[in-house]
mmCIF file of C-alpha atoms in Angstrom:
data_model
loop_
_atom_site.group_PDB
_atom_site.id
_atom_site.type_symbol
_atom_site.label_atom_id
_atom_site.label_comp_id
_atom_site.label_asym_id
_atom_site.label_seq_id
_atom_site.Cartn_x
_atom_site.Cartn_y
_atom_site.Cartn_z
ATOM 1 C CA MET A 1 0.000 0.000 0.000
ATOM 2 C CA GLY A 2 1.175 3.568 -0.645
ATOM 3 C CA LYS A 3 2.742 4.964 2.507
ATOM 4 C CA ILE A 4 1.468 8.259 3.855
ATOM 5 C CA LYS A 5 3.843 10.714 5.412
ATOM 6 C CA ALA A 6 1.114 11.755 7.814
ATOM 7 C CA GLY A 7 1.125 15.265 9.180
ATOM 8 C CA GLU A 8 3.397 16.506 6.409
ATOM 9 C CA THR A 9 2.011 20.030 6.583
ATOM 10 C CA ILE A 10 3.739 23.148 5.417
ATOM 11 C CA ASP A 11 5.514 25.246 8.017
ATOM 12 C CA ARG A 12 4.968 28.978 7.414
ATOM 13 C CA ASP A 13 8.374 30.354 8.281
ATOM 14 C CA ARG A 14 10.566 27.536 7.080
ATOM 15 C CA ARG A 15 9.083 27.486 3.572
ATOM 16 C CA ARG A 16 8.290 31.156 3.040
ATOM 17 C CA ILE A 17 11.356 31.783 0.858
ATOM 18 C CA LEU A 18 10.182 29.171 -1.639
ATOM 19 C CA ALA A 19 6.835 30.834 -2.247
ATOM 20 C CA ALA A 20 5.618 32.646 -5.285
ATOM 21 C CA ALA A 21 5.281 36.368 -4.788
ATOM 22 C CA THR A 22 1.546 36.220 -4.119
ATOM 23 C CA MET A 23 1.678 33.497 -1.473
ATOM 24 C CA THR A 24 2.552 33.560 2.202
ATOM 25 C CA PHE A 25 2.232 29.883 3.256
ATOM 26 C CA ALA A 26 0.406 29.159 6.458
ATOM 27 C CA ALA A 27 -1.181 25.803 7.105
ATOM 28 C CA VAL A 28 -3.154 24.361 9.976
ATOM 29 C CA GLU A 29 -2.543 20.697 10.690
ATOM 30 C CA PHE A 30 -5.322 18.183 10.947
ATOM 31 C CA GLY A 31 -3.483 16.013 13.397
ATOM 32 C CA VAL A 32 -2.693 12.395 12.698
ATOM 33 C CA THR A 33 -5.550 9.934 12.933
ATOM 34 C CA ALA A 34 -5.064 6.383 14.052
ATOM 35 C CA GLN A 35 -6.217 5.241 10.643
ATOM 36 C CA SER A 36 -3.598 7.236 8.742
ATOM 37 C CA GLN A 37 -0.917 6.092 11.164
ATOM 38 C CA ALA A 38 -1.849 2.503 10.402
ATOM 39 C CA ALA A 39 -1.830 3.180 6.666
ATOM 40 C CA SER A 40 1.658 4.620 6.888
ATOM 41 C CA LYS A 41 3.000 1.228 7.957
ATOM 42 C CA GLU A 42 1.785 -0.455 4.774
ATOM 43 C CA LYS A 43 3.167 -0.251 1.276
ATOM 44 C CA GLN A 44 0.979 -0.194 -1.825
ATOM 45 C CA PRO A 45 2.274 -1.793 -4.981
ATOM 46 C CA ALA A 46 1.927 0.564 -7.929
ATOM 47 C CA MET A 47 -0.273 -1.985 -9.710
ATOM 48 C CA THR A 48 -3.867 -1.922 -10.894
ATOM 49 C CA THR A 49 -5.663 -4.832 -12.500
ATOM 50 C CA SER A 50 -8.940 -4.829 -14.377
ATOM 51 C CA GLY A 51 -11.131 -6.353 -11.670
ATOM 52 C CA ALA A 52 -12.788 -3.293 -10.117
ATOM 53 C CA SER A 53 -15.588 -1.610 -12.009
ATOM 54 C CA PHE A 54 -19.004 -0.018 -11.529
ATOM 55 C CA ASP A 55 -21.947 -2.358 -11.995
ATOM 56 C CA THR A 56 -24.453 0.198 -13.264
ATOM 57 C CA LEU A 57 -24.574 3.767 -14.500
ATOM 58 C CA ARG A 58 -27.312 6.337 -14.064
ATOM 59 C CA GLN A 59 -28.271 9.286 -16.277
ATOM 60 C CA ILE A 60 -29.794 12.603 -15.262
ATOM 61 C CA ASP A 61 -30.402 15.942 -16.936
ATOM 62 C CA ALA A 62 -28.340 18.642 -15.218
ATOM 63 C CA GLY A 63 -27.720 22.078 -16.684
ATOM 64 C CA VAL A 64 -26.693 21.769 -20.338
ATOM 65 C CA LEU A 65 -25.899 18.074 -19.982
ATOM 66 C CA ASN A 66 -27.395 14.662 -19.572
ATOM 67 C CA VAL A 67 -24.828 13.364 -17.083
ATOM 68 C CA GLY A 68 -23.752 9.767 -16.795
ATOM 69 C CA TYR A 69 -22.616 8.832 -13.318
ATOM 70 C CA ALA A 70 -22.012 5.937 -10.961
ATOM 71 C CA GLU A 71 -23.447 5.977 -7.465
ATOM 72 C CA VAL A 72 -22.631 3.626 -4.610
ATOM 73 C CA GLY A 73 -23.299 3.666 -0.893
ATOM 74 C CA PRO A 74 -26.402 4.482 1.154
ATOM 75 C CA ALA A 75 -28.828 6.995 -0.362
ATOM 76 C CA ASP A 76 -28.887 8.892 2.934
ATOM 77 C CA GLY A 77 -25.115 8.784 3.353
ATOM 78 C CA ARG A 78 -22.738 11.732 3.536
ATOM 79 C CA PRO A 79 -22.344 12.803 -0.111
ATOM 80 C CA VAL A 80 -18.958 12.905 -1.793
ATOM 81 C CA PHE A 81 -18.255 13.658 -5.450
ATOM 82 C CA LEU A 82 -15.211 11.972 -6.989
ATOM 83 C CA LEU A 83 -14.070 13.821 -10.106
ATOM 84 C CA HIS A 84 -11.798 12.364 -12.795
ATOM 85 C CA GLY A 85 -9.352 14.074 -15.123
ATOM 86 C CA TRP A 86 -7.822 13.722 -18.585
ATOM 87 C CA PRO A 87 -7.183 11.250 -20.095
ATOM 88 C CA TYR A 88 -8.935 9.170 -17.453
ATOM 89 C CA ASP A 89 -12.528 8.390 -16.533
ATOM 90 C CA ILE A 90 -14.757 7.329 -13.640
ATOM 91 C CA HIS A 91 -12.761 4.125 -13.168
ATOM 92 C CA THR A 92 -10.087 6.234 -11.523
ATOM 93 C CA TYR A 93 -12.330 5.671 -8.495
ATOM 94 C CA ALA A 94 -13.500 2.105 -9.058
ATOM 95 C CA GLU A 95 -11.622 0.924 -5.964
ATOM 96 C CA VAL A 96 -12.017 4.133 -3.935
ATOM 97 C CA ALA A 97 -15.817 4.208 -4.157
ATOM 98 C CA PRO A 98 -16.550 0.926 -2.341
ATOM 99 C CA LEU A 99 -14.089 1.831 0.408
ATOM 100 C CA LEU A 100 -16.018 5.042 1.039
ATOM 101 C CA ALA A 101 -19.424 3.404 0.654
ATOM 102 C CA ALA A 102 -18.456 0.946 3.382
ATOM 103 C CA LYS A 103 -17.881 3.944 5.670
ATOM 104 C CA GLY A 104 -21.360 5.308 5.044
ATOM 105 C CA PHE A 105 -20.694 7.772 2.230
ATOM 106 C CA ARG A 106 -23.015 8.335 -0.694
ATOM 107 C CA VAL A 107 -20.433 8.265 -3.489
ATOM 108 C CA ILE A 108 -21.186 9.960 -6.802
ATOM 109 C CA VAL A 109 -18.725 9.585 -9.679
ATOM 110 C CA PRO A 110 -19.754 11.523 -12.809
ATOM 111 C CA TYR A 111 -18.349 11.491 -16.289
ATOM 112 C CA LEU A 112 -17.212 15.023 -17.101
ATOM 113 C CA ARG A 113 -18.470 16.708 -20.263
ATOM 114 C CA GLY A 114 -16.908 14.989 -23.253
ATOM 115 C CA TYR A 115 -16.462 11.632 -21.533
ATOM 116 C CA GLY A 116 -18.377 8.374 -21.371
ATOM 117 C CA THR A 117 -22.158 8.585 -21.371
ATOM 118 C CA THR A 118 -22.362 12.302 -20.531
ATOM 119 C CA LYS A 119 -23.930 14.125 -23.484
ATOM 120 C CA PHE A 120 -24.987 17.673 -24.318
ATOM 121 C CA LEU A 121 -28.736 18.192 -24.406
ATOM 122 C CA SER A 122 -28.488 20.455 -27.452
ATOM 123 C CA ASP A 123 -26.392 20.251 -30.590
ATOM 124 C CA LYS A 124 -26.191 24.051 -30.464
ATOM 125 C CA THR A 125 -24.369 24.230 -27.128
ATOM 126 C CA VAL A 126 -20.743 25.305 -27.467
ATOM 127 C CA ARG A 127 -18.362 22.414 -26.789
ATOM 128 C CA ASN A 128 -16.592 24.441 -24.142
ATOM 129 C CA GLY A 129 -13.816 22.924 -22.030
ATOM 130 C CA GLN A 130 -12.954 25.977 -19.905
ATOM 131 C CA GLN A 131 -12.429 25.393 -16.202
ATOM 132 C CA SER A 132 -15.458 27.234 -14.806
ATOM 133 C CA ALA A 133 -17.859 25.556 -17.252
ATOM 134 C CA ILE A 134 -16.826 22.129 -15.976
ATOM 135 C CA ALA A 135 -17.217 23.260 -12.371
ATOM 136 C CA ALA A 136 -20.660 24.692 -13.134
ATOM 137 C CA ASP A 137 -21.619 21.281 -14.538
ATOM 138 C CA ILE A 138 -20.963 19.658 -11.167
ATOM 139 C CA VAL A 139 -22.966 22.301 -9.295
ATOM 140 C CA ALA A 140 -25.830 21.695 -11.735
ATOM 141 C CA LEU A 141 -25.526 17.970 -11.050
ATOM 142 C CA MET A 142 -25.749 18.631 -7.319
ATOM 143 C CA ASP A 143 -28.933 20.615 -7.934
ATOM 144 C CA ALA A 144 -30.407 17.846 -10.077
ATOM 145 C CA LEU A 145 -29.652 15.289 -7.356
ATOM 146 C CA LYS A 146 -30.980 17.670 -4.670
ATOM 147 C CA ILE A 147 -27.669 17.666 -2.804
ATOM 148 C CA ASP A 148 -27.037 20.938 -0.994
ATOM 149 C CA LYS A 149 -23.487 20.263 0.189
ATOM 150 C CA ALA A 150 -20.870 17.593 -0.412
ATOM 151 C CA ILE A 151 -17.217 16.738 -0.102
ATOM 152 C CA MET A 152 -15.394 17.402 -3.383
ATOM 153 C CA ALA A 153 -12.441 15.189 -4.250
ATOM 154 C CA GLY A 154 -10.477 14.835 -7.453
ATOM 155 C CA CYS A 155 -7.283 14.654 -9.449
ATOM 156 C CA ASP A 156 -6.107 16.381 -12.636
ATOM 157 C CA TRP A 157 -9.106 18.175 -14.240
ATOM 158 C CA GLY A 158 -11.166 16.780 -11.386
ATOM 159 C CA ALA A 159 -8.942 18.385 -8.747
ATOM 160 C CA ARG A 160 -9.142 21.725 -10.541
ATOM 161 C CA THR A 161 -12.927 21.392 -10.694
ATOM 162 C CA ALA A 162 -13.135 20.539 -7.001
ATOM 163 C CA ASP A 163 -10.863 23.502 -6.160
ATOM 164 C CA ILE A 164 -13.083 25.875 -8.154
ATOM 165 C CA ILE A 165 -16.256 24.686 -6.468
ATOM 166 C CA ALA A 166 -14.617 25.131 -3.057
ATOM 167 C CA ALA A 167 -13.499 28.640 -4.044
ATOM 168 C CA LEU A 168 -16.631 29.932 -5.803
ATOM 169 C CA TRP A 169 -19.328 27.974 -4.001
ATOM 170 C CA PRO A 170 -17.979 27.267 -0.490
ATOM 171 C CA ASP A 171 -21.545 26.865 0.764
ATOM 172 C CA ARG A 172 -21.846 23.793 -1.491
ATOM 173 C CA CYS A 173 -18.493 22.256 -0.535
ATOM 174 C CA LYS A 174 -18.172 20.639 2.893
ATOM 175 C CA ALA A 175 -14.501 19.775 2.455
ATOM 176 C CA LEU A 176 -11.906 19.194 -0.249
ATOM 177 C CA VAL A 177 -9.394 16.523 -1.269
ATOM 178 C CA SER A 178 -7.186 17.684 -4.137
ATOM 179 C CA VAL A 179 -4.362 15.789 -5.805
ATOM 180 C CA SER A 180 -1.510 18.184 -6.668
ATOM 181 C CA GLY A 181 -3.101 20.924 -4.623
ATOM 182 C CA TYR A 182 -4.299 24.297 -5.883
ATOM 183 C CA LEU A 183 -4.878 24.022 -9.615
ATOM 184 C CA ILE A 184 -7.036 27.062 -10.346
ATOM 185 C CA GLY A 185 -5.582 28.899 -13.334
ATOM 186 C CA ASN A 186 -6.279 31.834 -15.592
ATOM 187 C CA GLN A 187 -5.427 32.879 -19.110
ATOM 188 C CA GLN A 188 -2.992 35.607 -18.111
ATOM 189 C CA ALA A 189 -0.949 33.121 -16.082
ATOM 190 C CA GLY A 190 -1.074 30.774 -19.053
ATOM 191 C CA LYS A 191 0.729 33.347 -21.163
ATOM 192 C CA MET A 192 3.716 33.474 -18.827
ATOM 193 C CA PRO A 193 6.791 31.527 -20.023
ATOM 194 C CA LEU A 194 8.234 28.802 -17.846
ATOM 195 C CA PRO A 195 11.778 27.434 -17.534
ATOM 196 C CA PRO A 196 12.647 25.102 -20.432
ATOM 197 C CA LYS A 197 12.274 21.872 -18.472
ATOM 198 C CA ALA A 198 8.840 22.922 -17.274
ATOM 199 C CA GLU A 199 7.811 23.883 -20.796
ATOM 200 C CA LEU A 200 8.914 20.460 -22.025
ATOM 201 C CA GLN A 201 6.430 18.792 -19.663
ATOM 202 C CA TRP A 202 3.603 20.722 -21.352
ATOM 203 C CA TRP A 203 4.467 19.467 -24.842
ATOM 204 C CA TYR A 204 0.960 18.138 -25.470
ATOM 205 C CA GLN A 205 -0.613 21.515 -24.621
ATOM 206 C CA TYR A 206 1.370 23.148 -27.418
ATOM 207 C CA TYR A 207 0.639 20.234 -29.754
ATOM 208 C CA PHE A 208 -3.076 20.709 -29.130
ATOM 209 C CA ALA A 209 -2.698 24.413 -29.954
ATOM 210 C CA THR A 210 -2.130 23.435 -33.604
ATOM 211 C CA GLU A 211 -4.549 22.005 -36.149
ATOM 212 C CA ARG A 212 -2.060 19.197 -36.652
ATOM 213 C CA GLY A 213 -2.427 18.458 -32.940
ATOM 214 C CA ARG A 214 -6.218 18.360 -33.151
ATOM 215 C CA ALA A 215 -6.034 16.024 -36.130
ATOM 216 C CA GLY A 216 -3.428 13.887 -34.402
ATOM 217 C CA TYR A 217 -5.469 13.520 -31.225
ATOM 218 C CA GLN A 218 -8.609 12.794 -33.257
ATOM 219 C CA ALA A 219 -6.840 10.075 -35.224
ATOM 220 C CA ASN A 220 -4.854 8.586 -32.331
ATOM 221 C CA THR A 221 -6.935 9.217 -29.198
ATOM 222 C CA HIS A 222 -6.417 5.721 -27.824
ATOM 223 C CA ASP A 223 -2.633 5.604 -28.245
ATOM 224 C CA PHE A 224 -2.223 9.228 -27.191
ATOM 225 C CA ALA A 225 -4.075 8.603 -23.929
ATOM 226 C CA ARG A 226 -2.063 5.493 -23.196
ATOM 227 C CA LEU A 227 1.173 7.443 -23.708
ATOM 228 C CA ILE A 228 0.003 10.084 -21.235
ATOM 229 C CA TRP A 229 -0.822 7.367 -18.687
ATOM 230 C CA GLN A 230 2.715 6.023 -19.037
ATOM 231 C CA LEU A 231 4.449 9.396 -18.867
ATOM 232 C CA ALA A 232 2.356 10.723 -15.983
ATOM 233 C CA SER A 233 2.697 7.549 -13.912
ATOM 234 C CA PRO A 234 6.018 5.989 -14.963
ATOM 235 C CA GLN A 235 6.008 3.334 -12.220
ATOM 236 C CA TRP A 236 2.349 2.329 -12.485
ATOM 237 C CA LYS A 237 2.076 -1.211 -13.850
ATOM 238 C CA PHE A 238 -1.468 -1.094 -15.216
ATOM 239 C CA ASP A 239 -2.605 -3.927 -17.437
ATOM 240 C CA ASP A 240 -4.207 -3.693 -20.872
ATOM 241 C CA ALA A 241 -7.717 -4.386 -19.600
ATOM 242 C CA THR A 242 -7.472 -1.555 -17.069
ATOM 243 C CA PHE A 243 -6.563 0.951 -19.758
ATOM 244 C CA GLU A 244 -9.104 -0.343 -22.283
ATOM 245 C CA ARG A 245 -11.901 -0.061 -19.726
ATOM 246 C CA SER A 246 -11.215 3.671 -19.351
ATOM 247 C CA ALA A 247 -10.419 4.248 -23.025
ATOM 248 C CA GLN A 248 -14.044 3.509 -23.904
ATOM 249 C CA ALA A 249 -14.941 6.867 -22.340
ATOM 250 C CA PHE A 250 -12.949 8.703 -25.014
ATOM 251 C CA SER A 251 -15.297 7.554 -27.787
ATOM 252 C CA ASN A 252 -17.747 10.231 -26.642
ATOM 253 C CA PRO A 253 -18.545 12.325 -29.752
ATOM 254 C CA ASP A 254 -17.592 15.556 -27.966
ATOM 255 C CA HIS A 255 -14.393 14.300 -26.369
ATOM 256 C CA VAL A 256 -11.867 15.730 -28.821
ATOM 257 C CA ASP A 257 -13.618 19.102 -28.997
ATOM 258 C CA ILE A 258 -13.697 19.433 -25.197
ATOM 259 C CA VAL A 259 -10.057 18.410 -24.723
ATOM 260 C CA ILE A 260 -8.740 20.680 -27.459
ATOM 261 C CA HIS A 261 -10.800 23.644 -26.266
ATOM 262 C CA ASN A 262 -9.678 23.106 -22.673
ATOM 263 C CA TYR A 263 -5.990 23.368 -23.516
ATOM 264 C CA ARG A 264 -6.395 26.148 -26.069
ATOM 265 C CA TRP A 265 -8.498 28.175 -23.633
ATOM 266 C CA ARG A 266 -5.722 27.935 -21.040
ATOM 267 C CA LEU A 267 -3.332 29.641 -23.497
ATOM 268 C CA ALA A 268 -5.956 32.234 -24.494
ATOM 269 C CA LEU A 269 -6.051 30.716 -27.980
ATOM 270 C CA ALA A 270 -9.770 29.973 -27.680
ATOM 271 C CA GLU A 271 -12.557 32.049 -26.190
ATOM 272 C CA GLY A 272 -14.840 30.967 -23.388
ATOM 273 C CA GLU A 273 -18.541 31.694 -23.110
ATOM 274 C CA PRO A 274 -19.838 35.014 -21.735
ATOM 275 C CA GLN A 275 -21.931 33.388 -19.003
ATOM 276 C CA TYR A 276 -18.709 32.228 -17.341
ATOM 277 C CA ASP A 277 -16.875 35.562 -17.533
ATOM 278 C CA GLU A 278 -17.684 36.606 -13.970
ATOM 279 C CA PHE A 279 -16.507 33.257 -12.620
ATOM 280 C CA GLU A 280 -13.243 33.555 -14.518
ATOM 281 C CA LYS A 281 -12.672 37.096 -13.235
ATOM 282 C CA ARG A 282 -12.979 35.811 -9.699
ATOM 283 C CA LEU A 283 -10.757 32.820 -10.385
ATOM 284 C CA ALA A 284 -8.097 35.067 -11.944
ATOM 285 C CA GLN A 285 -7.655 36.609 -8.485
ATOM 286 C CA ALA A 286 -6.485 33.193 -7.180
ATOM 287 C CA PRO A 287 -9.105 33.085 -4.405
ATOM 288 C CA VAL A 288 -8.200 31.481 -1.115
ATOM 289 C CA ILE A 289 -10.053 28.260 -0.282
ATOM 290 C CA SER A 290 -11.500 28.256 3.220
ATOM 291 C CA VAL A 291 -13.006 24.784 3.549
ATOM 292 C CA PRO A 292 -11.082 21.983 5.311
ATOM 293 C CA THR A 293 -8.640 20.519 2.815
ATOM 294 C CA ILE A 294 -6.195 17.674 2.346
ATOM 295 C CA THR A 295 -3.874 17.870 -0.646
ATOM 296 C CA LEU A 296 -2.105 14.771 -1.916
ATOM 297 C CA GLU A 297 0.902 14.095 -4.111
ATOM 298 C CA GLY A 298 2.395 10.882 -5.389
ATOM 299 C CA ASP A 299 6.134 10.442 -5.054
ATOM 300 C CA ALA A 300 6.450 9.449 -8.736
ATOM 301 C CA ASN A 301 4.165 11.976 -10.427
ATOM 302 C CA GLY A 302 5.456 12.455 -13.957
ATOM 303 C CA ALA A 303 2.958 15.186 -14.890
ATOM 304 C CA PRO A 304 3.611 18.915 -14.401
ATOM 305 C CA HIS A 305 2.991 19.863 -10.767
ATOM 306 C CA LEU A 306 4.183 22.320 -8.135
ATOM 307 C CA ASP A 307 5.793 21.615 -4.798
ATOM 308 C CA ALA A 308 3.232 21.856 -2.010
ATOM 309 C CA SER A 309 5.038 24.878 -0.583
ATOM 310 C CA ALA A 310 3.931 26.856 -3.642
ATOM 311 C CA TYR A 311 0.229 26.589 -2.821
ATOM 312 C CA ALA A 312 -0.172 25.903 0.906
ATOM 313 C CA ALA A 313 -1.186 29.488 1.692
ATOM 314 C CA LYS A 314 -4.130 29.192 -0.696
ATOM 315 C CA PHE A 315 -5.893 27.037 1.903
ATOM 316 C CA SER A 316 -6.941 29.104 4.910
ATOM 317 C CA GLY A 317 -8.956 26.482 6.774
ATOM 318 C CA LYS A 318 -7.820 23.258 8.380
ATOM 319 C CA TYR A 319 -5.185 21.908 6.044
ATOM 320 C CA GLU A 320 -2.830 18.982 5.594
ATOM 321 C CA HIS A 321 -0.563 17.840 2.796
ATOM 322 C CA ARG A 322 0.244 14.150 2.348
ATOM 323 C CA VAL A 323 2.868 12.577 0.134
ATOM 324 C CA ILE A 324 1.957 9.050 -0.960
ATOM 325 C CA THR A 325 5.023 6.916 -1.558
ATOM 326 C CA GLY A 326 5.627 3.616 -3.312
ATOM 327 C CA GLY A 327 6.005 4.781 -6.912
ATOM 328 C CA ILE A 328 2.623 6.538 -7.024
ATOM 329 C CA GLY A 329 2.083 8.704 -10.079
ATOM 330 C CA HIS A 330 -0.398 11.245 -11.383
ATOM 331 C CA ASN A 331 -3.523 9.075 -11.303
ATOM 332 C CA LEU A 332 -3.216 8.753 -7.535
ATOM 333 C CA PRO A 333 -6.734 7.524 -6.633
ATOM 334 C CA GLN A 334 -6.431 4.552 -8.967
ATOM 335 C CA GLU A 335 -2.844 3.805 -8.035
ATOM 336 C CA ALA A 336 -3.309 4.221 -4.263
ATOM 337 C CA PRO A 337 -7.051 3.893 -3.590
ATOM 338 C CA GLN A 338 -6.773 3.291 0.146
ATOM 339 C CA ALA A 339 -4.651 6.405 0.651
ATOM 340 C CA PHE A 340 -7.141 8.507 -1.298
ATOM 341 C CA ALA A 341 -10.108 7.072 0.584
ATOM 342 C CA ASP A 342 -8.322 7.693 3.883
ATOM 343 C CA ALA A 343 -7.929 11.369 2.955
ATOM 344 C CA VAL A 344 -11.663 11.704 2.253
ATOM 345 C CA ILE A 345 -12.500 10.022 5.550
ATOM 346 C CA ALA A 346 -10.065 12.245 7.445
ATOM 347 C CA VAL A 347 -11.265 15.511 5.918
ATOM 348 C CA ASP A 348 -14.867 14.548 6.593
ATOM 349 C CA ALA A 349 -14.067 13.961 10.244
ATOM 350 C CA VAL A 350 -12.901 17.551 10.782
ATOM 351 C CA SER A 351 -15.442 19.362 8.633
#
C-alpha cells in the first residue's frame, strides 16, 4: 500500500522563501488519525488490475448536460463527489468508491463533459472545455440530485474542478481533497513563459494548440491517452484491460472538442462563453479556499505539478498535505485507492 507521510504540513516560516510572490504559506494541521498512522505502515504496490468496475450507470439531466454517473453507498449517506481528469474516466475511483461506501458515504462519480455517457442536451451548445464551465456542470448535477453540500475530491481536471467549487461555491463544498493541490488557473498566467524543463512537460498543450495536434489527437486518441498514462505515472504497472476499460470513455462524440478547447483556452487561444466571464474574473484573483482541505501528491508523479510549498497558503482552513510513496504517479486515486479514501474520511471527520 502507498505509505502516507502523515502530518506533512507546510511550516509557514521555514518554507516562506520558496513561495511565489503572491503566497505567504500558512497551514493548519489536521493532526494524525489512528487510521492514517496505520496506513503509513503499509506499502501499496503501484499496480492496478482490471477487476474493479461499476456495476451500473445512471443518467440525469443537469444544466446543459445529460450526465452519466455511478453511485454507490447508502442513499442517505454523507455525499462525496469523486471527479476524474484527462485522459482518465470514472474508473479512476472504481476501488475508492466501495471503500467510502463501506464507511457510510453516498459516493457519486460523474463522467465530465466529453467523456463516457455524458452528453450535451443540445447540438447548439458550445463544446466548451474551460475550467469554470466544468465546475458549473458539477454544481448543476448537485442541484439535479438535490444535494445541498458535499465533499469534493479529485485529481487532474477533477482536482481543478473541485478547487473551483470550493473557491466559488464554499456553501456547497463541505470539504476538499485535491491531488496536486491548488490548480485554479487563468489565461494571463497561461501566457507566462516557464523554464525550459517545465515547458517540455507541457508538450501536449502546445501540440493541441495546432490544427495538426487536433487532427493527431482525433486520429490517435487511444494511443495518445495510453502514452500520457505512461508518462504521468512511470512506475504504475497497469494492465491492458485496465486501460481499455477507461479508453471507452474517449469515444464520446464531444471528447476531442472538449479536450482541445480546454488546452487552447488555457493559453488564451480559444474564447470561453460570456456566461462564465464573472466566474473567470474571480478565479483570476487566485481566491483562497476556506473549507477543510487535504492535498495529496504521489512520489512518482510524472505530470507537471508544483511543490506543495507553492500553494499551501491558498488554503486558509484546516489543512494537511500528504505525500503518498511507493512509486505513485499522477492518477493517484487509482494507483493508491486506500490512501485517497483515507484522505476523504479524514477531511470529513474535521469538517
